């Protein structure tokens, strides 16, 4: 019968090997090929445990156990980041996403299930740590009498696998250590990119012009910049969604003609995907490519001139409607809004739709009554984040009469209708169907809003902030999002968009060249691309 020490040693080494072999993507978990890689780290750990002096083995065993547990944490974090944001986890700045991530998770599966899942994860990590620690201790005691030449040979072979396979980039010999090295390299590259961005900001800003020369073709008109959550190119191109979404866009285009409006549409390249909408907002408003939390943190501490401030300089009253914000928003000062409305100040008294605090229709109706309908001779520049198409995409409200919203209470029954997210998210097809419903709803609201409220003939710019997560798009989607400019016929911005090569109507041409979201500020200021 094997001894308890042998069982502990085998269990620890087996767990270590499984951690090393564990793929870093959810999609790869079911692929046998993804699990086959020569395990480098366990052999090195075993050799070190036996070669070090006896008095240091226990401390080394538990140190290695902690290291392997951290490897597991990094792989799980990579799985989550790749599934949500199409990138690996950034340990330097992604910790700031824990709060928003918890909010989405708890509103998707429920607070109770989210806490239970977090507790289960912590128990699992503690169990892994204990099994590894005790296993490495037992392996060190049991292997103390092995020939040192054999151990040195084992260590040398493991190192050879690392050098030739892992660091060489060969897929058959990729190792967890090589993955960590890749994270370090990526972090270093991000720092170098940030340094280049800082150098660029230190130069003269070509859009820093006197107010009298800014937005002359928009003078006297309200300008509405509407970000639609998770509205990406896949909504128009993916066969699962395109018929419904393109049909809705055609309906909107037809309705615009009845109120003497036209549309121009194009593609933008978003700096983010799956989430972190604030990166897209800051990219468009600052004219800089803000594709990481690290860049965002730096940017909001600078005096970079924003599109909002440029409109303010030119005589517009600048307003933000951020219904997802339930507490103070420190970054608002950086953008330079005159007024910010959030979930607490938009006047919604209905029930929330899980994570979504209020339907998009109410957001637009509220800010219209508070700002656009009450305006005097000062035009309003509004930035609004429309969030009804934010995950978990259930339940979905329906369009109501604009004058019968009853402070949002009219939506109460719909807010608790249908299956909860914990049920819907058990079936990926149902998740995709709900996503489609949410995009269709928000586009319907925007079309109705533009045609229903014509007192000031506003110019309305509609764009997606980013593509949704890969569960919606698959793994071959682009980072592109649509942008639509809706304006009265003859407006100068329509002519400028035509010169950019944008499509007439609500559906961008498939072969139309996308432009970076960071270029749009310059295009709006000067009427041309950089």
Short mmCIF file of C-alpha atoms in Angstrom, two decimals:
data_model
loop_
_atom_site.label_atom_id
_atom_site.label_comp_id
_atom_site.label_asym_id
_atom_site.label_seq_id
_atom_site.Cartn_x
_atom_site.Cartn_y
_atom_site.Cartn_z
CA UNK A 1 0.00 0.00 0.00
CA UNK A 2 1.36 3.45 -0.84
CA UNK A 3 2.21 5.58 2.15
CA UNK A 4 0.39 8.80 3.05
CA UNK A 5 3.55 10.72 2.14
CA UNK A 6 3.58 9.18 -1.35
CA UNK A 7 -0.09 9.98 -1.86
CA UNK A 8 0.45 13.60 -0.76
CA UNK A 9 3.45 13.96 -3.06
CA UNK A 10 1.62 12.51 -6.05
CA UNK A 11 -1.45 14.67 -5.38
CA UNK A 12 0.65 17.81 -5.16
CA UNK A 13 2.59 17.07 -8.33
CA UNK A 14 -0.61 16.15 -10.19
CA UNK A 15 -2.24 19.46 -9.22
CA UNK A 16 0.92 21.32 -10.26
CA UNK A 17 0.92 19.58 -13.65
CA UNK A 18 -2.79 20.34 -14.17
CA UNK A 19 -2.21 24.03 -13.39
CA UNK A 20 0.60 24.16 -15.95
CA UNK A 21 -1.41 22.34 -18.62
CA UNK A 22 -4.64 24.33 -18.03
CA UNK A 23 -5.36 26.41 -21.18
CA UNK A 24 -5.76 30.14 -20.74
CA UNK A 25 -9.04 30.38 -22.70
CA UNK A 26 -12.50 29.03 -21.97
CA UNK A 27 -12.91 27.88 -25.58
CA UNK A 28 -9.78 25.72 -25.35
CA UNK A 29 -10.91 23.72 -22.31
CA UNK A 30 -12.65 21.15 -24.51
CA UNK A 31 -9.76 20.81 -26.98
CA UNK A 32 -7.41 17.88 -26.15
CA UNK A 33 -4.65 19.50 -28.20
CA UNK A 34 -4.74 22.62 -26.03
CA UNK A 35 -3.96 20.51 -22.96
CA UNK A 36 -0.86 18.89 -24.45
CA UNK A 37 2.29 20.81 -23.55
CA UNK A 38 5.45 19.47 -21.92
CA UNK A 39 5.09 20.46 -18.23
CA UNK A 40 8.23 22.40 -17.43
CA UNK A 41 7.60 23.93 -14.00
CA UNK A 42 6.77 20.82 -11.87
CA UNK A 43 10.08 19.16 -12.80
CA UNK A 44 12.04 22.27 -11.84
CA UNK A 45 10.10 22.59 -8.57
CA UNK A 46 10.81 18.97 -7.64
CA UNK A 47 14.51 19.28 -8.44
CA UNK A 48 14.83 22.47 -6.38
CA UNK A 49 13.03 20.92 -3.42
CA UNK A 50 15.53 18.06 -3.25
CA UNK A 51 18.68 20.01 -4.07
CA UNK A 52 18.30 22.76 -1.46
CA UNK A 53 19.53 22.16 2.10
CA UNK A 54 17.08 20.29 4.32
CA UNK A 55 16.43 23.27 6.61
CA UNK A 56 15.08 25.35 3.73
CA UNK A 57 12.83 22.75 2.09
CA UNK A 58 9.66 23.44 4.04
CA UNK A 59 9.77 27.17 3.37
CA UNK A 60 10.56 26.53 -0.31
CA UNK A 61 7.72 23.99 -0.57
CA UNK A 62 5.13 26.48 0.59
CA UNK A 63 6.68 29.27 -1.47
CA UNK A 64 6.38 27.12 -4.58
CA UNK A 65 2.82 26.20 -3.60
CA UNK A 66 1.95 29.90 -3.43
CA UNK A 67 3.64 30.49 -6.80
CA UNK A 68 1.66 27.71 -8.51
CA UNK A 69 -1.56 28.99 -6.94
CA UNK A 70 -0.82 32.45 -8.32
CA UNK A 71 -0.26 30.83 -11.72
CA UNK A 72 -3.76 29.39 -11.46
CA UNK A 73 -5.19 32.79 -10.51
CA UNK A 74 -3.47 34.38 -13.51
CA UNK A 75 -4.87 31.74 -15.87
CA UNK A 76 -8.39 32.17 -14.53
CA UNK A 77 -8.00 35.96 -14.86
CA UNK A 78 -6.81 35.52 -18.46
CA UNK A 79 -9.85 33.36 -19.20
CA UNK A 80 -12.16 36.06 -17.90
CA UNK A 81 -10.34 38.90 -19.69
CA UNK A 82 -10.14 37.06 -23.01
CA UNK A 83 -13.81 36.10 -22.84
CA UNK A 84 -14.95 39.62 -21.96
CA UNK A 85 -12.35 41.97 -23.48
CA UNK A 86 -10.49 39.87 -26.10
CA UNK A 87 -7.17 40.41 -24.34
CA UNK A 88 -5.09 38.94 -21.54
CA UNK A 89 -5.29 40.17 -17.98
CA UNK A 90 -3.20 43.21 -17.03
CA UNK A 91 -2.18 42.73 -13.38
CA UNK A 92 -1.01 46.34 -13.09
CA UNK A 93 -4.28 48.12 -13.84
CA UNK A 94 -7.10 45.59 -14.25
CA UNK A 95 -7.68 45.35 -10.50
CA UNK A 96 -9.73 48.54 -10.95
CA UNK A 97 -12.26 46.45 -12.92
CA UNK A 98 -13.15 44.31 -9.90
CA UNK A 99 -15.86 46.74 -8.79
CA UNK A 100 -17.60 47.08 -12.18
CA UNK A 101 -17.16 43.35 -12.76
CA UNK A 102 -18.84 42.52 -9.47
CA UNK A 103 -21.75 44.85 -10.27
CA UNK A 104 -22.38 43.14 -13.62
CA UNK A 105 -21.97 39.62 -12.20
CA UNK A 106 -24.20 40.19 -9.18
CA UNK A 107 -26.92 41.71 -11.36
CA UNK A 108 -26.60 38.88 -13.89
CA UNK A 109 -26.81 35.84 -11.61
CA UNK A 110 -28.04 37.52 -8.42
CA UNK A 111 -26.11 38.73 -5.38
CA UNK A 112 -26.56 35.42 -3.54
CA UNK A 113 -25.21 33.28 -6.38
CA UNK A 114 -22.39 35.75 -7.02
CA UNK A 115 -21.31 35.57 -3.38
CA UNK A 116 -21.58 31.79 -3.41
CA UNK A 117 -19.43 31.63 -6.55
CA UNK A 118 -16.81 33.93 -5.04
CA UNK A 119 -16.75 31.87 -1.83
CA UNK A 120 -16.41 28.64 -3.83
CA UNK A 121 -13.49 30.13 -5.77
CA UNK A 122 -11.71 31.17 -2.56
CA UNK A 123 -12.23 27.71 -1.05
CA UNK A 124 -10.86 26.11 -4.23
CA UNK A 125 -7.75 28.30 -4.20
CA UNK A 126 -7.11 27.58 -0.52
CA UNK A 127 -7.54 23.85 -1.16
CA UNK A 128 -5.13 24.01 -4.11
CA UNK A 129 -2.60 25.87 -1.96
CA UNK A 130 -2.82 23.27 0.84
CA UNK A 131 -2.58 20.28 -1.51
CA UNK A 132 0.42 21.81 -3.27
CA UNK A 133 2.17 22.78 -0.03
CA UNK A 134 1.77 19.40 1.62
CA UNK A 135 2.56 17.60 -1.61
CA UNK A 136 5.78 19.53 -2.21
CA UNK A 137 6.83 18.93 1.41
CA UNK A 138 6.26 15.19 1.03
CA UNK A 139 8.07 15.11 -2.31
CA UNK A 140 11.07 16.88 -0.78
CA UNK A 141 11.32 14.39 2.08
CA UNK A 142 10.81 11.37 -0.14
CA UNK A 143 13.26 12.48 -2.80
CA UNK A 144 16.07 13.54 -0.52
CA UNK A 145 17.99 10.36 -1.20
CA UNK A 146 17.80 10.52 -5.00
CA UNK A 147 21.11 10.86 -6.87
CA UNK A 148 21.94 14.50 -7.34
CA UNK A 149 23.09 13.85 -10.90
CA UNK A 150 19.64 12.56 -11.82
CA UNK A 151 18.02 15.61 -10.27
CA UNK A 152 20.43 17.94 -12.03
CA UNK A 153 19.66 16.19 -15.33
CA UNK A 154 15.93 16.62 -14.70
CA UNK A 155 16.46 20.29 -13.99
CA UNK A 156 18.57 20.67 -17.14
CA UNK A 157 15.97 18.98 -19.35
CA UNK A 158 13.24 21.19 -17.93
CA UNK A 159 15.32 24.28 -18.60
CA UNK A 160 15.95 23.10 -22.15
CA UNK A 161 12.17 22.76 -22.71
CA UNK A 162 11.73 26.32 -21.45
CA UNK A 163 14.45 27.84 -23.61
CA UNK A 164 13.71 25.97 -26.85
CA UNK A 165 9.95 25.68 -26.56
CA UNK A 166 8.47 28.20 -24.18
CA UNK A 167 10.50 31.31 -24.87
CA UNK A 168 10.99 30.31 -28.48
CA UNK A 169 7.26 30.62 -29.07
CA UNK A 170 6.67 27.02 -30.23
CA UNK A 171 3.06 26.12 -29.49
CA UNK A 172 3.91 22.48 -28.64
CA UNK A 173 6.17 23.57 -25.81
CA UNK A 174 4.39 26.68 -24.54
CA UNK A 175 4.67 26.93 -20.78
CA UNK A 176 2.99 28.84 -18.01
CA UNK A 177 6.32 30.54 -17.28
CA UNK A 178 6.51 31.67 -20.90
CA UNK A 179 3.00 33.07 -20.52
CA UNK A 180 4.09 35.05 -17.47
CA UNK A 181 7.10 36.34 -19.41
CA UNK A 182 4.69 37.40 -22.17
CA UNK A 183 2.62 39.31 -19.60
CA UNK A 184 5.76 41.11 -18.41
CA UNK A 185 6.71 41.98 -21.98
CA UNK A 186 3.22 43.24 -22.71
CA UNK A 187 3.26 45.37 -19.56
CA UNK A 188 6.60 46.84 -20.62
CA UNK A 189 5.21 47.54 -24.10
CA UNK A 190 2.21 49.28 -22.54
CA UNK A 191 4.53 51.50 -20.51
CA UNK A 192 6.51 52.41 -23.64
CA UNK A 193 3.26 53.18 -25.46
CA UNK A 194 2.15 55.40 -22.60
CA UNK A 195 5.44 57.28 -22.78
CA UNK A 196 4.87 57.91 -26.49
CA UNK A 197 1.34 59.13 -25.74
CA UNK A 198 2.66 61.55 -23.13
CA UNK A 199 5.17 62.91 -25.62
CA UNK A 200 2.41 63.47 -28.16
CA UNK A 201 0.22 65.30 -25.66
CA UNK A 202 3.13 67.57 -24.82
CA UNK A 203 3.04 68.85 -28.41
CA UNK A 204 0.67 71.53 -29.70
CA UNK A 205 -2.94 70.37 -30.13
CA UNK A 206 -4.11 71.17 -33.70
CA UNK A 207 -7.75 71.31 -32.54
CA UNK A 208 -7.05 74.01 -29.94
CA UNK A 209 -8.73 76.87 -31.82
CA UNK A 210 -10.68 79.99 -30.86
CA UNK A 211 -14.37 79.42 -30.19
CA UNK A 212 -15.44 81.58 -33.15
CA UNK A 213 -13.77 79.13 -35.55
CA UNK A 214 -15.24 75.97 -34.03
CA UNK A 215 -18.30 74.04 -35.31
CA UNK A 216 -19.52 76.87 -37.50
CA UNK A 217 -21.76 74.51 -39.47
CA UNK A 218 -23.55 73.49 -36.26
CA UNK A 219 -24.19 76.98 -34.88
CA UNK A 220 -27.48 77.36 -33.05
CA UNK A 221 -28.28 73.63 -33.09
CA UNK A 222 -28.39 71.17 -30.25
CA UNK A 223 -25.83 68.41 -30.78
CA UNK A 224 -26.58 65.00 -29.27
CA UNK A 225 -23.79 62.42 -29.00
CA UNK A 226 -25.45 59.09 -28.18
CA UNK A 227 -23.27 56.11 -27.27
CA UNK A 228 -25.13 52.80 -27.66
CA UNK A 229 -23.78 50.11 -25.36
CA UNK A 230 -22.39 46.99 -27.11
CA UNK A 231 -23.52 48.18 -30.56
CA UNK A 232 -20.78 46.73 -32.75
CA UNK A 233 -20.33 45.81 -36.39
CA UNK A 234 -21.45 42.24 -35.66
CA UNK A 235 -24.98 43.55 -35.09
CA UNK A 236 -25.07 44.56 -38.78
CA UNK A 237 -22.92 41.80 -40.32
CA UNK A 238 -23.48 38.62 -38.30
CA UNK A 239 -26.18 36.47 -39.96
CA UNK A 240 -27.74 35.87 -36.54
CA UNK A 241 -28.55 39.59 -36.12
CA UNK A 242 -28.23 41.45 -39.41
CA UNK A 243 -31.73 40.98 -40.80
CA UNK A 244 -33.41 42.42 -37.71
CA UNK A 245 -30.92 45.23 -37.13
CA UNK A 246 -30.64 46.29 -40.76
CA UNK A 247 -34.42 46.20 -41.02
CA UNK A 248 -34.68 48.53 -38.03
CA UNK A 249 -32.11 50.91 -39.54
CA UNK A 250 -34.08 51.00 -42.79
CA UNK A 251 -37.25 51.86 -40.86
CA UNK A 252 -35.40 54.71 -39.12
CA UNK A 253 -34.02 55.97 -42.44
CA UNK A 254 -37.53 56.04 -43.91
CA UNK A 255 -38.89 57.92 -40.89
CA UNK A 256 -36.11 60.51 -41.14
CA UNK A 257 -37.29 61.45 -44.61
CA UNK A 258 -40.72 62.36 -43.23
CA UNK A 259 -39.20 65.03 -40.97
CA UNK A 260 -36.74 66.38 -43.55
CA UNK A 261 -33.72 64.61 -42.03
CA UNK A 262 -30.92 62.65 -43.69
CA UNK A 263 -28.27 60.26 -42.41
CA UNK A 264 -24.64 59.46 -43.14
CA UNK A 265 -23.02 56.31 -41.74
CA UNK A 266 -19.51 54.96 -41.34
CA UNK A 267 -17.34 52.59 -39.33
CA UNK A 268 -15.11 53.50 -36.40
CA UNK A 269 -12.41 51.38 -34.79
CA UNK A 270 -13.02 51.16 -31.04
CA UNK A 271 -10.14 50.95 -28.55
CA UNK A 272 -11.98 48.39 -26.43
CA UNK A 273 -14.26 45.39 -26.74
CA UNK A 274 -16.69 43.60 -24.47
CA UNK A 275 -16.65 46.31 -21.79
CA UNK A 276 -14.79 49.30 -20.34
CA UNK A 277 -17.00 51.72 -22.24
CA UNK A 278 -15.19 54.64 -20.63
CA UNK A 279 -12.16 53.88 -22.82
CA UNK A 280 -14.26 54.51 -25.94
CA UNK A 281 -15.81 57.68 -24.49
CA UNK A 282 -12.42 59.10 -23.51
CA UNK A 283 -10.86 58.16 -26.85
CA UNK A 284 -13.51 59.99 -28.86
CA UNK A 285 -13.64 63.04 -26.60
CA UNK A 286 -9.87 63.45 -26.14
CA UNK A 287 -8.71 62.56 -29.66
CA UNK A 288 -6.20 60.12 -28.14
CA UNK A 289 -6.07 56.32 -28.37
CA UNK A 290 -7.05 55.23 -24.84
CA UNK A 291 -7.05 51.44 -25.01
CA UNK A 292 -6.14 50.52 -21.44
CA UNK A 293 -7.05 51.41 -17.90
CA UNK A 294 -3.49 52.59 -17.38
CA UNK A 295 -3.84 55.17 -20.15
CA UNK A 296 -7.26 56.23 -18.89
CA UNK A 297 -5.98 56.79 -15.36
CA UNK A 298 -3.18 58.95 -16.71
CA UNK A 299 -5.39 60.89 -19.15
CA UNK A 300 -7.99 61.94 -16.60
CA UNK A 301 -5.25 63.51 -14.51
CA UNK A 302 -4.10 65.77 -17.36
CA UNK A 303 -5.42 69.01 -18.81
CA UNK A 304 -6.00 67.51 -22.28
CA UNK A 305 -8.59 69.52 -24.19
CA UNK A 306 -11.75 67.49 -24.74
CA UNK A 307 -14.49 67.72 -27.36
CA UNK A 308 -16.83 68.76 -24.56
CA UNK A 309 -14.61 71.70 -23.65
CA UNK A 310 -14.32 72.72 -27.30
CA UNK A 311 -18.11 72.89 -27.58
CA UNK A 312 -18.21 74.90 -24.36
CA UNK A 313 -15.62 77.29 -25.74
CA UNK A 314 -17.76 77.74 -28.88
CA UNK A 315 -20.85 78.71 -26.87
CA UNK A 316 -22.69 75.44 -26.22
CA UNK A 317 -23.99 74.37 -22.84
CA UNK A 318 -22.40 70.94 -22.24
CA UNK A 319 -24.38 68.17 -20.55
CA UNK A 320 -23.79 64.50 -19.78
CA UNK A 321 -26.44 61.85 -19.12
CA UNK A 322 -24.86 58.83 -17.42
CA UNK A 323 -27.67 56.60 -16.12
CA UNK A 324 -25.25 53.79 -15.22
CA UNK A 325 -23.54 55.97 -12.60
CA UNK A 326 -25.04 55.47 -9.17
CA UNK A 327 -22.44 57.47 -7.26
CA UNK A 328 -20.14 60.47 -7.72
CA UNK A 329 -18.09 60.49 -10.93
CA UNK A 330 -14.70 62.12 -10.26
CA UNK A 331 -13.61 62.04 -13.92
CA UNK A 332 -16.47 64.39 -14.89
CA UNK A 333 -14.28 67.37 -14.02
CA UNK A 334 -11.70 66.25 -16.59
CA UNK A 335 -14.27 66.28 -19.40
CA UNK A 336 -15.55 69.74 -18.47
CA UNK A 337 -19.35 69.30 -18.49
CA UNK A 338 -21.54 72.10 -17.24
CA UNK A 339 -24.02 69.57 -15.82
CA UNK A 340 -23.96 65.81 -15.27
CA UNK A 341 -27.12 63.75 -14.77
CA UNK A 342 -26.78 60.27 -13.32
CA UNK A 343 -29.08 57.55 -11.98
CA UNK A 344 -29.82 59.67 -8.92
CA UNK A 345 -30.71 62.90 -10.73
CA UNK A 346 -32.59 61.81 -13.87
CA UNK A 347 -35.81 61.42 -11.91
CA UNK A 348 -36.46 57.73 -12.53
CA UNK A 349 -38.80 56.21 -9.93
CA UNK A 350 -39.40 52.84 -11.59
CA UNK A 351 -37.73 49.52 -10.93
CA UNK A 352 -34.29 48.82 -12.40
CA UNK A 353 -33.82 46.27 -15.18
CA UNK A 354 -31.20 44.27 -13.29
CA UNK A 355 -27.88 46.10 -13.86
CA UNK A 356 -29.59 48.63 -16.16
CA UNK A 357 -30.86 51.38 -13.90
CA UNK A 358 -33.50 52.71 -16.32
CA UNK A 359 -34.67 52.20 -19.93
CA UNK A 360 -33.03 54.31 -22.63
CA UNK A 361 -36.37 55.88 -23.50
CA UNK A 362 -36.64 57.39 -20.04
CA UNK A 363 -33.05 58.67 -20.15
CA UNK A 364 -33.68 60.56 -23.39
CA UNK A 365 -37.10 61.82 -22.29
CA UNK A 366 -35.73 63.08 -18.97
CA UNK A 367 -32.75 64.93 -20.38
CA UNK A 368 -34.92 66.39 -23.14
CA UNK A 369 -37.36 67.88 -20.64
CA UNK A 370 -34.58 69.11 -18.34
CA UNK A 371 -32.30 70.59 -20.98
CA UNK A 372 -33.50 70.67 -24.59
CA UNK A 373 -37.14 71.68 -24.10
CA UNK A 374 -36.18 74.26 -21.49
CA UNK A 375 -33.36 75.83 -23.49
CA UNK A 376 -33.15 79.51 -24.26
CA UNK A 377 -30.84 80.86 -26.96
CA UNK A 378 -27.92 78.69 -25.81
CA UNK A 379 -27.64 75.41 -27.73
CA UNK A 380 -26.93 72.21 -25.83
CA UNK A 381 -24.22 69.65 -26.52
CA UNK A 382 -25.32 66.40 -24.88
CA UNK A 383 -23.32 63.21 -24.42
CA UNK A 384 -25.52 60.30 -23.31
CA UNK A 385 -24.63 56.71 -22.53
CA UNK A 386 -27.58 54.51 -23.50
CA UNK A 387 -27.37 51.30 -21.46
CA UNK A 388 -30.45 49.17 -22.21
CA UNK A 389 -28.23 47.07 -24.49
CA UNK A 390 -25.77 46.33 -21.68
CA UNK A 391 -25.38 42.76 -20.42
CA UNK A 392 -27.24 40.80 -19.04
CA UNK A 393 -29.76 41.86 -21.77
CA UNK A 394 -32.80 40.77 -19.80
CA UNK A 395 -35.50 41.85 -19.38
CA UNK A 396 -36.06 44.21 -22.32
CA UNK A 397 -38.48 47.18 -22.10
CA UNK A 398 -40.84 48.18 -24.89
CA UNK A 399 -41.29 51.58 -26.48
CA UNK A 400 -44.03 53.62 -24.75
CA UNK A 401 -45.79 56.88 -25.51
CA UNK A 402 -43.28 59.62 -24.76
CA UNK A 403 -45.79 61.69 -22.80
CA UNK A 404 -46.97 58.77 -20.62
CA UNK A 405 -43.81 57.55 -18.88
CA UNK A 406 -45.06 58.43 -15.35
CA UNK A 407 -41.56 59.06 -13.95
CA UNK A 408 -40.57 55.59 -15.07
CA UNK A 409 -43.20 53.72 -13.09
CA UNK A 410 -44.85 52.61 -16.34
CA UNK A 411 -41.93 50.17 -16.78
CA UNK A 412 -42.34 48.40 -13.42
CA UNK A 413 -44.07 45.28 -14.72
CA UNK A 414 -41.55 44.81 -17.54
CA UNK A 415 -38.63 45.21 -15.15
CA UNK A 416 -39.50 41.93 -13.44
CA UNK A 417 -40.96 40.07 -16.45
CA UNK A 418 -39.55 36.92 -18.02
CA UNK A 419 -36.75 34.65 -16.88
CA UNK A 420 -33.99 36.18 -14.73
CA UNK A 421 -30.41 36.38 -16.04
CA UNK A 422 -29.38 33.31 -14.03
CA UNK A 423 -31.78 31.26 -16.17
CA UNK A 424 -31.20 33.00 -19.52
CA UNK A 425 -27.40 32.73 -19.26
CA UNK A 426 -27.53 28.95 -19.03
CA UNK A 427 -28.26 28.91 -22.78
CA UNK A 428 -25.90 30.86 -25.10
CA UNK A 429 -28.56 30.97 -27.83
CA UNK A 430 -30.99 32.70 -25.48
CA UNK A 431 -28.27 35.18 -24.51
CA UNK A 432 -27.74 36.05 -28.18
CA UNK A 433 -31.47 36.40 -28.74
CA UNK A 434 -31.73 38.79 -25.79
CA UNK A 435 -28.79 40.81 -27.08
CA UNK A 436 -30.54 41.23 -30.42
CA UNK A 437 -33.74 42.35 -28.69
CA UNK A 438 -31.84 44.96 -26.68
CA UNK A 439 -30.07 46.48 -29.70
CA UNK A 440 -33.32 46.60 -31.64
CA UNK A 441 -35.04 48.31 -28.71
CA UNK A 442 -32.41 51.05 -28.35
CA UNK A 443 -32.32 51.78 -32.08
CA UNK A 444 -36.13 51.95 -32.10
CA UNK A 445 -36.01 54.44 -29.20
CA UNK A 446 -33.47 56.63 -30.99
CA UNK A 447 -35.46 56.66 -34.22
CA UNK A 448 -38.65 57.53 -32.38
CA UNK A 449 -36.92 60.23 -30.35
CA UNK A 450 -35.43 61.98 -33.38
CA UNK A 451 -38.74 62.05 -35.26
CA UNK A 452 -40.88 62.92 -32.22
CA UNK A 453 -38.83 65.88 -30.92
CA UNK A 454 -38.17 68.32 -33.70
CA UNK A 455 -38.54 71.64 -31.90
CA UNK A 456 -34.82 72.43 -32.13
CA UNK A 457 -33.86 70.26 -35.15
CA UNK A 458 -30.91 68.72 -33.31
CA UNK A 459 -27.95 67.06 -34.96
CA UNK A 460 -27.80 63.53 -33.55
CA UNK A 461 -24.62 61.44 -33.68
CA UNK A 462 -25.19 57.78 -32.80
CA UNK A 463 -22.36 55.29 -32.35
CA UNK A 464 -21.52 52.06 -30.62
CA UNK A 465 -18.98 52.13 -27.83
CA UNK A 466 -17.58 48.66 -28.56
CA UNK A 467 -18.37 45.18 -29.77
CA UNK A 468 -20.04 42.89 -27.20
CA UNK A 469 -18.28 39.90 -25.60
CA UNK A 470 -17.24 36.93 -27.72
CA UNK A 471 -20.29 34.91 -26.61
CA UNK A 472 -22.23 37.27 -28.92
CA UNK A 473 -19.74 37.85 -31.74
CA UNK A 474 -17.67 34.66 -31.90
CA UNK A 475 -13.88 34.79 -32.01
CA UNK A 476 -13.34 36.31 -35.48
CA UNK A 477 -15.11 39.63 -35.14
CA UNK A 478 -13.49 43.02 -35.73
CA UNK A 479 -13.32 45.85 -33.21
CA UNK A 480 -15.36 48.11 -35.47
CA UNK A 481 -18.56 49.91 -34.49
CA UNK A 482 -21.11 51.82 -36.59
CA UNK A 483 -21.59 55.58 -36.44
CA UNK A 484 -24.65 57.39 -37.83
CA UNK A 485 -24.99 61.15 -38.27
CA UNK A 486 -28.65 62.26 -38.36
CA UNK A 487 -29.19 65.90 -39.32
CA UNK A 488 -31.63 68.21 -41.14
CA UNK A 489 -31.19 68.20 -44.91
CA UNK A 490 -28.52 70.62 -46.05
CA UNK A 491 -26.62 70.60 -42.77
CA UNK A 492 -22.89 71.14 -43.30
CA UNK A 493 -21.96 68.07 -41.27
CA UNK A 494 -23.77 65.85 -43.77
CA UNK A 495 -21.69 67.34 -46.59
CA UNK A 496 -18.49 66.82 -44.59
CA UNK A 497 -19.39 63.18 -43.91
CA UNK A 498 -19.95 62.68 -47.63
CA UNK A 499 -16.43 64.01 -48.26
CA UNK A 500 -15.10 61.48 -45.75
CA UNK A 501 -16.57 58.78 -47.98
CA UNK A 502 -19.35 57.82 -45.58
CA UNK A 503 -22.48 56.14 -46.88
CA UNK A 504 -25.72 57.99 -47.43
CA UNK A 505 -28.34 56.41 -45.18
CA UNK A 506 -28.29 54.38 -41.98
CA UNK A 507 -26.28 51.35 -43.16
CA UNK A 508 -22.53 51.81 -43.73
CA UNK A 509 -21.11 50.20 -46.86
CA UNK A 510 -19.40 46.87 -46.18
CA UNK A 511 -16.13 47.91 -47.84
CA UNK A 512 -15.98 51.38 -46.32
CA UNK A 513 -12.68 52.10 -44.62
CA UNK A 514 -12.99 52.44 -40.83
CA UNK A 515 -11.35 55.32 -39.01
CA UNK A 516 -10.00 55.29 -35.48
CA UNK A 517 -12.36 56.58 -32.83
CA UNK A 518 -9.55 58.92 -31.77
CA UNK A 519 -9.77 60.70 -35.15
CA UNK A 520 -13.37 61.80 -34.87
CA UNK A 521 -12.74 64.81 -32.64
CA UNK A 522 -10.42 66.26 -35.30
CA UNK A 523 -12.89 65.37 -38.07
CA UNK A 524 -15.70 67.18 -36.26
CA UNK A 525 -13.54 70.23 -35.54
CA UNK A 526 -11.92 70.60 -38.98
CA UNK A 527 -14.32 68.74 -41.28
CA UNK A 528 -11.56 66.42 -42.50
CA UNK A 529 -9.47 63.45 -41.39
CA UNK A 530 -5.96 63.78 -40.09
#
